[in-house]
Amino acid sequence: MLEPGLDKHEWESLWQSLEEDFEESPAEALPEADRLVEQMLEARGYAIGDPVVREGDDRDVVAEFLAAREVTRLAEQGAEGVSPGDIAAAINGYRSVYEYLIVERSPP
């Protein structure tokens, strides 16, 4: 893992690029947002696949991420019924988790 300050700088740069992509082609930007936020969660010590973590103190953070991930997967598969509102909710979910993690939260 890189120095925490370097991780944070890299994450901020990547997120800024994603914000531009969200404006131009929101559905296409979702997979990249998913990868970045997953990387951040893992670097902060969150075990996304572990059900115990999902029930811990920061379960809302993981739940927000997993909800956004579900919309991302459906959009990638071209599922019918994924509305622009769903895509916006996923973007907001990723943004919420990003903003929570970028302030250098310690692992749960």
Tab-separated table of C-alpha atoms in Angstrom:
chain	number	residue	atom	x	y	z
A	1	MET	CA	0.000	0.000	0.000
A	2	LEU	CA	1.186	3.500	-0.729
A	3	GLU	CA	1.703	6.204	1.851
A	4	PRO	CA	-1.796	7.305	3.034
A	5	GLY	CA	-1.257	10.863	1.800
A	6	LEU	CA	-0.297	9.579	-1.634
A	7	ASP	CA	-3.339	7.304	-1.738
A	8	LYS	CA	-5.541	10.242	-0.834
A	9	HIS	CA	-4.015	12.450	-3.533
A	10	GLU	CA	-4.410	9.705	-6.146
A	11	TRP	CA	-8.009	9.063	-5.068
A	12	GLU	CA	-8.866	12.759	-5.247
A	13	SER	CA	-7.398	12.997	-8.755
A	14	LEU	CA	-9.284	9.927	-9.933
A	15	TRP	CA	-12.519	11.136	-8.357
A	16	GLN	CA	-12.228	14.540	-10.054
A	17	SER	CA	-11.933	12.769	-13.390
A	18	LEU	CA	-14.986	10.657	-12.519
A	19	GLU	CA	-17.025	13.749	-11.679
A	20	GLU	CA	-16.442	14.946	-15.245
A	21	ASP	CA	-17.422	11.518	-16.589
A	22	PHE	CA	-20.596	11.565	-14.478
A	23	GLU	CA	-21.636	14.708	-16.320
A	24	GLU	CA	-20.882	13.385	-19.806
A	25	SER	CA	-21.905	9.711	-19.569
A	26	PRO	CA	-23.096	8.745	-16.103
A	27	ALA	CA	-23.935	5.080	-16.752
A	28	GLU	CA	-20.563	4.431	-18.387
A	29	ALA	CA	-18.724	6.013	-15.424
A	30	LEU	CA	-20.340	3.745	-12.827
A	31	PRO	CA	-17.932	0.774	-13.167
A	32	GLU	CA	-14.903	3.012	-12.666
A	33	ALA	CA	-16.526	4.633	-9.623
A	34	ASP	CA	-17.216	1.153	-8.270
A	35	ARG	CA	-13.570	0.125	-8.671
A	36	LEU	CA	-12.229	3.284	-7.049
A	37	VAL	CA	-14.569	3.182	-4.057
A	38	GLU	CA	-13.945	-0.554	-3.596
A	39	GLN	CA	-10.193	0.135	-3.597
A	40	MET	CA	-10.684	2.869	-1.002
A	41	LEU	CA	-12.844	0.626	1.197
A	42	GLU	CA	-10.272	-2.145	1.078
A	43	ALA	CA	-7.416	0.260	1.838
A	44	ARG	CA	-9.366	1.470	4.877
A	45	GLY	CA	-9.814	-2.097	6.075
A	46	TYR	CA	-13.388	-2.821	5.057
A	47	ALA	CA	-14.048	-6.429	4.044
A	48	ILE	CA	-16.938	-5.943	1.643
A	49	GLY	CA	-17.591	-9.668	1.255
A	50	ASP	CA	-17.694	-10.286	5.011
A	51	PRO	CA	-21.264	-10.302	6.415
A	52	VAL	CA	-19.960	-9.436	9.888
A	53	VAL	CA	-18.553	-6.148	8.599
A	54	ARG	CA	-21.931	-5.352	7.095
A	55	GLU	CA	-23.396	-5.534	10.588
A	56	GLY	CA	-20.648	-3.471	12.252
A	57	ASP	CA	-20.572	0.183	13.259
A	58	ASP	CA	-20.008	1.408	9.716
A	59	ARG	CA	-22.580	-0.884	8.116
A	60	ASP	CA	-24.276	2.093	6.456
A	61	VAL	CA	-21.088	2.801	4.514
A	62	VAL	CA	-20.895	-0.757	3.201
A	63	ALA	CA	-24.657	-0.887	2.555
A	64	GLU	CA	-24.470	2.350	0.541
A	65	PHE	CA	-21.634	0.933	-1.524
A	66	LEU	CA	-23.411	-2.383	-2.129
A	67	ALA	CA	-26.623	-0.619	-3.208
A	68	ALA	CA	-24.673	1.495	-5.711
A	69	ARG	CA	-22.836	-1.613	-6.889
A	70	GLU	CA	-26.139	-3.401	-7.563
A	71	VAL	CA	-27.319	-0.588	-9.857
A	72	THR	CA	-23.908	-0.586	-11.559
A	73	ARG	CA	-24.119	-4.326	-12.246
A	74	LEU	CA	-27.657	-4.015	-13.610
A	75	ALA	CA	-26.638	-1.099	-15.849
A	76	GLU	CA	-23.609	-3.040	-17.129
A	77	GLN	CA	-25.862	-5.966	-18.010
A	78	GLY	CA	-28.256	-3.664	-19.847
A	79	ALA	CA	-31.106	-4.638	-17.560
A	80	GLU	CA	-34.435	-3.066	-18.329
A	81	GLY	CA	-35.837	-0.844	-15.649
A	82	VAL	CA	-32.577	0.909	-14.725
A	83	SER	CA	-33.722	4.497	-14.860
A	84	PRO	CA	-31.705	7.701	-14.941
A	85	GLY	CA	-32.885	8.155	-11.345
A	86	ASP	CA	-31.348	4.797	-10.404
A	87	ILE	CA	-28.074	5.815	-12.026
A	88	ALA	CA	-28.139	9.156	-10.202
A	89	ALA	CA	-28.796	7.339	-6.909
A	90	ALA	CA	-25.815	5.051	-7.551
A	91	ILE	CA	-23.584	8.037	-8.318
A	92	ASN	CA	-24.758	9.732	-5.126
A	93	GLY	CA	-24.111	6.517	-3.201
A	94	TYR	CA	-20.561	6.245	-4.487
A	95	ARG	CA	-20.051	9.951	-3.826
A	96	SER	CA	-21.287	9.578	-0.251
A	97	VAL	CA	-18.928	6.680	0.484
A	98	TYR	CA	-16.051	8.472	-1.243
A	99	GLU	CA	-16.587	11.609	0.832
A	100	TYR	CA	-16.778	9.557	4.016
A	101	LEU	CA	-13.551	7.696	3.256
A	102	ILE	CA	-11.520	10.590	1.866
A	103	VAL	CA	-11.354	12.223	5.295
A	104	GLU	CA	-9.086	9.296	6.208
A	105	ARG	CA	-11.461	7.228	8.297
A	106	SER	CA	-9.728	4.487	10.195
A	107	PRO	CA	-10.706	0.917	9.512
A	108	PRO	CA	-13.720	-0.293	11.498
